[in-house]
Coordinates of C-alpha atoms in Angstrom, one line a residue:
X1 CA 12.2 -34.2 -5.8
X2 CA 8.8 -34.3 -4.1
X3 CA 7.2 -33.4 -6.8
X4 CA 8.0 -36.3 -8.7
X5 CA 7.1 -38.4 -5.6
X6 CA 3.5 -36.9 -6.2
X7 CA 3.5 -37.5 -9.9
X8 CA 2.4 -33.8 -10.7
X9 CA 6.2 -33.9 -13.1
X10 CA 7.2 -37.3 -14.6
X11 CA 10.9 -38.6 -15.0
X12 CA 11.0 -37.2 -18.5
X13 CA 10.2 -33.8 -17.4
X14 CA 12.7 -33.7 -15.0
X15 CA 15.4 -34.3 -17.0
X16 CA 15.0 -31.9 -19.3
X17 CA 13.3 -29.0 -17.2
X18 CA 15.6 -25.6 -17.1
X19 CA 16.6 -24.5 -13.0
X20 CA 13.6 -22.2 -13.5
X21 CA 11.4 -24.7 -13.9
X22 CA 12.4 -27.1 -11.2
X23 CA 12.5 -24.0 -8.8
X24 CA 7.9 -23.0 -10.1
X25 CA 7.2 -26.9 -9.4
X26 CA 8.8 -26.9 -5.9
X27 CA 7.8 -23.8 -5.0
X28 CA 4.0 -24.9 -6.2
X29 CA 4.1 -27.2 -3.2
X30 CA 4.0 -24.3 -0.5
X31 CA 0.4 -23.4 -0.3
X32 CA 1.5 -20.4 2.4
X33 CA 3.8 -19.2 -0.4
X34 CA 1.0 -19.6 -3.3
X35 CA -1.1 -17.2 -0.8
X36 CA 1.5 -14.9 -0.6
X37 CA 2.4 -14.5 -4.2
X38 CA -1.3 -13.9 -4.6
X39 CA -1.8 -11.5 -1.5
X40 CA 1.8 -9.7 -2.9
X41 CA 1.0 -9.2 -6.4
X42 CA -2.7 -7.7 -5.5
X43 CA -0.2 -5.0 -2.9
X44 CA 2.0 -4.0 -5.7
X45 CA -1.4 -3.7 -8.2
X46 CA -2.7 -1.1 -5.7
X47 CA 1.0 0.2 -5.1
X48 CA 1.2 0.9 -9.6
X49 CA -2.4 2.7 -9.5
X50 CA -3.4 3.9 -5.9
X51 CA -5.9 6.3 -7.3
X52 CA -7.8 3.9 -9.1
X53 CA -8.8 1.9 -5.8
X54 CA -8.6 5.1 -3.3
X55 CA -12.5 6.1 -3.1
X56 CA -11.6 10.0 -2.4
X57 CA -8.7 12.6 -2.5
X58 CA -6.4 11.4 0.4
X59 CA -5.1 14.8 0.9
X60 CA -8.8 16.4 1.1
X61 CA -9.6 17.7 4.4
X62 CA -13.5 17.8 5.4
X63 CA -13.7 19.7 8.9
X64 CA -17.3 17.9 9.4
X65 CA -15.8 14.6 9.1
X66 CA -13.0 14.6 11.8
X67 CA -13.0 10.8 13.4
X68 CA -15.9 9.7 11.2
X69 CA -16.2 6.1 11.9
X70 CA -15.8 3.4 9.0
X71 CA -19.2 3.0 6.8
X72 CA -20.1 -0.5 5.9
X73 CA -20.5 -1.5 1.8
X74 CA -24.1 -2.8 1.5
X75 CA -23.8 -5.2 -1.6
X76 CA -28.0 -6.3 -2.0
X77 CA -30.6 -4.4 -2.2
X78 CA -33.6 -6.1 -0.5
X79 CA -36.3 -3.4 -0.6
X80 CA -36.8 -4.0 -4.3
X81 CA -36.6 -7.6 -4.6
X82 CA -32.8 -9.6 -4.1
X83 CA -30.7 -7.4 -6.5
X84 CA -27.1 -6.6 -6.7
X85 CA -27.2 -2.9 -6.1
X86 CA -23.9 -1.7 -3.7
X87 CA -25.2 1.3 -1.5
X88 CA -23.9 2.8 2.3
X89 CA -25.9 4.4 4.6
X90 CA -24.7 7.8 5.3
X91 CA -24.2 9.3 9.1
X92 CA -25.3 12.8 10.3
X93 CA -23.6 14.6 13.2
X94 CA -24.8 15.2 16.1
X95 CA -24.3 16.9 19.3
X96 CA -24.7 14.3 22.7
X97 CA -27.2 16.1 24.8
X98 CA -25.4 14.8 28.0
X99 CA -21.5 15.3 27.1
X100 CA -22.4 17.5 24.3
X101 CA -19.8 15.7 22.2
X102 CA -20.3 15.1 18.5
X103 CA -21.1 11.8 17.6
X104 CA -22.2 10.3 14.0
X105 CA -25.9 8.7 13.5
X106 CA -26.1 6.2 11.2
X107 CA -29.2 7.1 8.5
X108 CA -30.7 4.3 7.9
X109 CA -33.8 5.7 5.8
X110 CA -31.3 6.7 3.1
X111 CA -29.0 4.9 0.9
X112 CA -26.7 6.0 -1.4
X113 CA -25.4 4.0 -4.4
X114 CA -22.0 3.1 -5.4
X115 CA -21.3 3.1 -9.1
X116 CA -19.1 0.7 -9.9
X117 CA -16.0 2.0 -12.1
X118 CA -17.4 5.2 -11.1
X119 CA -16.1 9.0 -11.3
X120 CA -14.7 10.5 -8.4
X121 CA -11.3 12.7 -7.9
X122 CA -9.1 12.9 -10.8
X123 CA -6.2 11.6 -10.5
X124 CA -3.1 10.3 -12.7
X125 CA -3.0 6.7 -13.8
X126 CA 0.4 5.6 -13.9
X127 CA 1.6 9.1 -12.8
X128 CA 0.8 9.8 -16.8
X129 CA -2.8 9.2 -17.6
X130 CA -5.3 12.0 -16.2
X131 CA -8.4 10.1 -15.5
X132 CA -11.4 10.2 -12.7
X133 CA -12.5 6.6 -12.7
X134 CA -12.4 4.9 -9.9
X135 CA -13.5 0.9 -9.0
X136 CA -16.0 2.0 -6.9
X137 CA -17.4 6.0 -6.3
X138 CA -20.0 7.3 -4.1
X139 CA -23.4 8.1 -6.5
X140 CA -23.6 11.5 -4.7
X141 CA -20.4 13.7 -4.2
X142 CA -21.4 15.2 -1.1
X143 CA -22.1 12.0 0.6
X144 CA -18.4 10.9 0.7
X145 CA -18.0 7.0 1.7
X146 CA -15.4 6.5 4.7
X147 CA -14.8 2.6 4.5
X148 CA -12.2 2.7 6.9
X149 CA -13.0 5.8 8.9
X150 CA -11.6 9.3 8.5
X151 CA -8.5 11.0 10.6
X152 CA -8.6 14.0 12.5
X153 CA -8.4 16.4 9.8
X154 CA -11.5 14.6 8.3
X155 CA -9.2 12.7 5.4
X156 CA -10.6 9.3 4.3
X157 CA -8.1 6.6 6.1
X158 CA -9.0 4.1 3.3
X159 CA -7.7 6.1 0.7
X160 CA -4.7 7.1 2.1
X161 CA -3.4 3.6 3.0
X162 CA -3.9 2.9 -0.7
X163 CA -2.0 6.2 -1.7
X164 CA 0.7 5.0 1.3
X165 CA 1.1 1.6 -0.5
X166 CA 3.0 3.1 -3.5
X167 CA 5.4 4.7 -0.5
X168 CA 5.8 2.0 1.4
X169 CA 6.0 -1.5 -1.1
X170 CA 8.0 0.6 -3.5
X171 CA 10.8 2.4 -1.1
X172 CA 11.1 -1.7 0.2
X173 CA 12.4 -2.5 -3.9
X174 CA 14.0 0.2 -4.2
X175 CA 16.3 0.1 -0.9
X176 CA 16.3 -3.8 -1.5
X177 CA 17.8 -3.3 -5.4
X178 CA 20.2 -0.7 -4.4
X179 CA 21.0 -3.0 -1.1
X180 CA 21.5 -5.9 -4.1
X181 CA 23.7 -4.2 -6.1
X182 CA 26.4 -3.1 -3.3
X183 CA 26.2 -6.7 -1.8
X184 CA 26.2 -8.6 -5.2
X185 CA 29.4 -6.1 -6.3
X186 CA 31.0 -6.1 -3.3
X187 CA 30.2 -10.0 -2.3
X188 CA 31.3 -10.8 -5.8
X189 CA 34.8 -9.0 -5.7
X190 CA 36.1 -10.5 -2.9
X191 CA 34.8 -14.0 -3.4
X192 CA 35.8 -14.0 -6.6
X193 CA 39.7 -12.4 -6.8
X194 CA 40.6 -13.1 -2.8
X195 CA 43.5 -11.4 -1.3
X196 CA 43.7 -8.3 -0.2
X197 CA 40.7 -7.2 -2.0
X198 CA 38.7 -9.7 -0.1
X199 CA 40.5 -9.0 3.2
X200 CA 39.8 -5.0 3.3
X201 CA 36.0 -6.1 1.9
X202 CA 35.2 -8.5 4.7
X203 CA 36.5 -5.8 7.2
X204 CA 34.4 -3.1 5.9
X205 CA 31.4 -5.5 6.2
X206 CA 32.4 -6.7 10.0
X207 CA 32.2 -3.1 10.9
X208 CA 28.7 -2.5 9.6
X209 CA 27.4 -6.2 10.8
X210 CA 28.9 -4.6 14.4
X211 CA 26.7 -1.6 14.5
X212 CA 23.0 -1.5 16.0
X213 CA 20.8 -0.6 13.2
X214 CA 18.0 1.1 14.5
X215 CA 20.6 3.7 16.6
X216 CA 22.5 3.9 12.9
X217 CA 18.9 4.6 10.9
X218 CA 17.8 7.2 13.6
X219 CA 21.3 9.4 13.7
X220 CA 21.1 9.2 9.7
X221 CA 17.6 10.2 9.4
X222 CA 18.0 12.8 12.2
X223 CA 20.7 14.8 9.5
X224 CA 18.4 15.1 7.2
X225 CA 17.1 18.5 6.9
X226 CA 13.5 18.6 7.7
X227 CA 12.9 21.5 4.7
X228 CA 13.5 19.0 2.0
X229 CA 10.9 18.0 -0.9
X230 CA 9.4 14.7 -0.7
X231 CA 11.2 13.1 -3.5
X232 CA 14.6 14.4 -2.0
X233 CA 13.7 12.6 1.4
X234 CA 12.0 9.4 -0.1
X235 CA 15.6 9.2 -2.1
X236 CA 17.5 9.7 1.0
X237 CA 15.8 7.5 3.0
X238 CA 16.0 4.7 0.5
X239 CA 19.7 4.8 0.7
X240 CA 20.0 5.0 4.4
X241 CA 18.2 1.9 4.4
X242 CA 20.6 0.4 1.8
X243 CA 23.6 1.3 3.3
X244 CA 22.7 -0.8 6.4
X245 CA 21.2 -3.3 4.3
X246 CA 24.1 -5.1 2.1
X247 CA 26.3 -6.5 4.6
X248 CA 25.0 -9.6 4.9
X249 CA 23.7 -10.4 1.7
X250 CA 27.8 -9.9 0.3
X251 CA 28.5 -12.4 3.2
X252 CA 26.2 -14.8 1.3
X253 CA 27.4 -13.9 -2.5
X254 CA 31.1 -14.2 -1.0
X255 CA 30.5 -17.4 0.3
X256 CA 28.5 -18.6 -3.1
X257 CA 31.9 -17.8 -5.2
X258 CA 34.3 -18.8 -2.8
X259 CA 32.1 -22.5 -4.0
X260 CA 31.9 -22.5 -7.5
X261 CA 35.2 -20.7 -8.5
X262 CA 37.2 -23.8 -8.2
X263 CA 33.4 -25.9 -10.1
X264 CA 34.8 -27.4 -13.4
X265 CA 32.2 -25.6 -15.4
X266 CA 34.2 -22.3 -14.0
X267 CA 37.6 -24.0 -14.9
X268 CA 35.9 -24.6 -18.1
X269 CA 34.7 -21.5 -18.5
X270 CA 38.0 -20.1 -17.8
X271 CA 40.5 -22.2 -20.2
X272 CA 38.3 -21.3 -23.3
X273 CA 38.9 -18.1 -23.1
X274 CA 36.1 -16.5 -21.3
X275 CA 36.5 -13.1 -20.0
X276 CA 36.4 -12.1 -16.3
X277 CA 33.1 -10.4 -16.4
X278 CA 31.9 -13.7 -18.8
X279 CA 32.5 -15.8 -16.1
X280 CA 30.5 -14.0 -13.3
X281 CA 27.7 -12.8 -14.9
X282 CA 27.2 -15.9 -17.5
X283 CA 28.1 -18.8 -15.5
X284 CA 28.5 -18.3 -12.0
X285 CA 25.8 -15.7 -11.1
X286 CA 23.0 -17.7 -13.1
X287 CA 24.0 -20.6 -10.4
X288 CA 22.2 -19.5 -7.3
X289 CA 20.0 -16.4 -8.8
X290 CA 17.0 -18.1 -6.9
X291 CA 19.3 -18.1 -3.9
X292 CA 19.4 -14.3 -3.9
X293 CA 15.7 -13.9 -5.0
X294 CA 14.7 -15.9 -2.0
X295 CA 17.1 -13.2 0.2
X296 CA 15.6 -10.4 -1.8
X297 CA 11.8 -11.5 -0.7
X298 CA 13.0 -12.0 2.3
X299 CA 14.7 -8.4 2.6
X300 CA 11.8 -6.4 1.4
X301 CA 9.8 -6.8 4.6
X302 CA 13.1 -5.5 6.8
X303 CA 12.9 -2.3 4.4
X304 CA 9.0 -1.9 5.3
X305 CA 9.3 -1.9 8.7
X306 CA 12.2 0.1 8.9
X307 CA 10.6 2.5 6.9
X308 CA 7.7 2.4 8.8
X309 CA 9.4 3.1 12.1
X310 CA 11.5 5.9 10.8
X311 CA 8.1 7.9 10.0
X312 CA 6.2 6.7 12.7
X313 CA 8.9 7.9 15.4
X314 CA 9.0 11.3 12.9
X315 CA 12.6 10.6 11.4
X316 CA 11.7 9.4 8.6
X317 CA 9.2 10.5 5.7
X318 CA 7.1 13.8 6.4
X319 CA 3.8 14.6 5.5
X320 CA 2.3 16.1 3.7
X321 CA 4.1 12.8 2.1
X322 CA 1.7 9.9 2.6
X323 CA 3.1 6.6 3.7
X324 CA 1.9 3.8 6.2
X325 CA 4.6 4.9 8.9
X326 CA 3.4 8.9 8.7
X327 CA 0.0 7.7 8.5
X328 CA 0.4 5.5 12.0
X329 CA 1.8 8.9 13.8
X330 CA -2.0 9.6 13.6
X331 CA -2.5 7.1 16.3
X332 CA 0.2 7.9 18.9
X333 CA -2.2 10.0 21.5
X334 CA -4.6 8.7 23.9
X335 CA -7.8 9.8 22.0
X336 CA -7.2 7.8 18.9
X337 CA -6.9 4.6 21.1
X338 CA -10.1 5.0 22.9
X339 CA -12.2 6.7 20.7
X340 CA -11.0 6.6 16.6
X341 CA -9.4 2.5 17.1
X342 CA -9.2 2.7 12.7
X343 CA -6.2 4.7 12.8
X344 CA -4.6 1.8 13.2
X345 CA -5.8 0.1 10.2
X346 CA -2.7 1.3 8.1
X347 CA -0.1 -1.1 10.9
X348 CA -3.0 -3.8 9.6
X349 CA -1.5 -3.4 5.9
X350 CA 2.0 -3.2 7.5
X351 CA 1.6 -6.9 9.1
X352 CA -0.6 -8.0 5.7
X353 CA 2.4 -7.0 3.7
X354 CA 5.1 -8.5 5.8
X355 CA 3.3 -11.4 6.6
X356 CA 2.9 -12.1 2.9
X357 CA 6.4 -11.1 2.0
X358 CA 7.7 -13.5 4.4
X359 CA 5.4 -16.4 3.1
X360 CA 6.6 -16.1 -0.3
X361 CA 10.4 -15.7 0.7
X362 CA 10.3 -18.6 2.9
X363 CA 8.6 -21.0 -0.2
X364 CA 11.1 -19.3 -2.5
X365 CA 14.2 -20.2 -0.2
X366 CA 12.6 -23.4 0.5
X367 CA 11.8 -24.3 -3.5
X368 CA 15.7 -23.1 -4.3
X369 CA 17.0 -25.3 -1.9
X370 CA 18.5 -28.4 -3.8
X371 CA 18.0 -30.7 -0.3
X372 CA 15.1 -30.0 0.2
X373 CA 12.5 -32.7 -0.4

């Protein structure tokens, strides 16, 4: 491999390093996909504790902060010497003499600190932990910081992309496990036994491979009622999204053991007495597990997007549940685009996220690749 080429793993490494291992030093050599480990890992650390990065209640509305532009993080302070002292300028509202509209002054002659691991909005840690520390808090509670702006209702944007990030990055695992487990069943049986099993399987997938998906997601999202709690309709629209999701990857798994059932080690396997289930789970699945991680990675983004257009077109998740597609139906009329352009900060995470999915799929499909060199 390349990476004994470079001389970062010697001969003697080689030989004796596990599939695992061979899989970390390949996948090492993708700097995209090192980027997006890093950039994916930080998204699912905001995704475990939202609150903990949010800077104020995401469901708080503030009537004298509707369309409040984005505030800027001062880090040095340089009236008192060059210190590290984080502080915003806040903004006062004012009425235009000459449009009368309102419009926000910056205040330049105060400054407000930011505490660092400050107290703010209490919130659960975990969804267990009661707690009110924050990584960063305004100094003074009625001089709330709007890094990214506020909505119409006055609600910080900022905060509510990080309280949409444990929506969004979770319902993409969650569709993309359940999605796993019907492919990796289903793909299994029919590679594995054949016949008539494999026959009726392989029609069942054609059928859903011949439908359009987004007509599919939007009649299926349609029947939900529109009453339901927001744990009932996160749950349903996590299966939606797997049941359109696992066709292809039990293509792939059929294909994989339609390969190794006849592989000596199998034979093997088989004439010492292993059992069925022995066989597939022990030997033959272990085989290309980084072949389905690498679809996995890849399949997360799909679940995103598809999550995200559901809500965004109003089929999908409802507020007062807070994800990044209900958040963007903030910025489908004419006055966000000309006059509140932040809205649209929360399609920023969405390309951030998919962006970095996609990195680290690609270097993981790449690294589990045994020609590639």
């Amino acid at each position: 491999m390349a990476a004994l080429a470079e001389g970062a793993v010697d001969a003697k490494q080689m030989a004796v390093a596990s599939q695992w291992q061979l899989l970390w030093w390949a996948f090492k050599r993708h700097r995209l996909a090192m980027v997006g480990l890093v950039v994916v890992v930080a998204l699912y650390i905001v995704a475990a504790i939202p609150g903990f990065f949010a800077v104020n209640d995401p469901a708080r509305q503030n009537a004298r902060a509707a369309f409040h532009p984005p505030q800027t993080i001062h880090f040095f302070d340089t009236d008192e010497g060059f210190a590290f002292r984080p502080y915003f300028h806040p903004y006062a509202l004012r009425r235009d003499p000459v449009s009368l509209a309102a419009v926000y002054v910056e205040d330049t002659s105060r400054k407000i600190p930011l505490e660092i691991f400050g107290k703010g909005y209490e919130y659960n840690l975990f969804g267990l932990f009661p707690t009110d520390r924050h990584m960063f808090a305004s100094s003074d509670a009625r001089q709330p910081l709007f890094l990214l702006g506020a909505d119409r209702l006055g609600r910080c944007v900022y905060s509510r992309i990080m309280q949409g990030a444990q929506i969004s990055l979770s319902l993409g695992l969650v569709g993309v496990f359940l999605s796993l487990t019907i492919g990796v069943v289903l793909g299994g049986i029919s590679g594995y036994f054949g016949g008539r099993l494999d026959f009726g399987i392989q029609r069942v997938i054609e059928f859903i491979l011949s439908l359009p998906s987004i007509p599919i997601w939007l009649a299926l999202a349609a029947a939900m009622p529109q009453d339901w709690p927001a744990t009932t309709q996160y749950f349903m629209i996590t299966v939606i999204l797997s049941l359109t999701g696992w066709a292809q990857l039990a293509r792939v798994v059929r294909g994989r053991f339609l390969s190794l059932r006849t592989e000596e080690f199998v034979v093997a396997a088989r004439l010492d007495g292993a059992s069925e289930g022995r066989v597939i789970f022990r030997h033959m699945l272990p085989s290309f597990m980084s072949h389905i991680i690498a679809s996995i990675t890849l399949a997360i983004p799909a679940m995103i997007l598809a999550e995200t257009s559901l809500s965004f077109l109003g089929l999908g998740l409802q507020p007062p549940t807070i994800s990044w597609g209900v958040l963007l139906r903030e910025a489908q009329n004419i006055r966000s685009i000309a006059t509140a352009p932040w809205l649209f900060a929360p399609g920023a995470a969405v390309v951030v996220a998919v962006m970095a999915l996609n990195f680290l799929g690609d270097g993981l499909r790449d690294a589990a690749d045994p020609y590639n060199k």
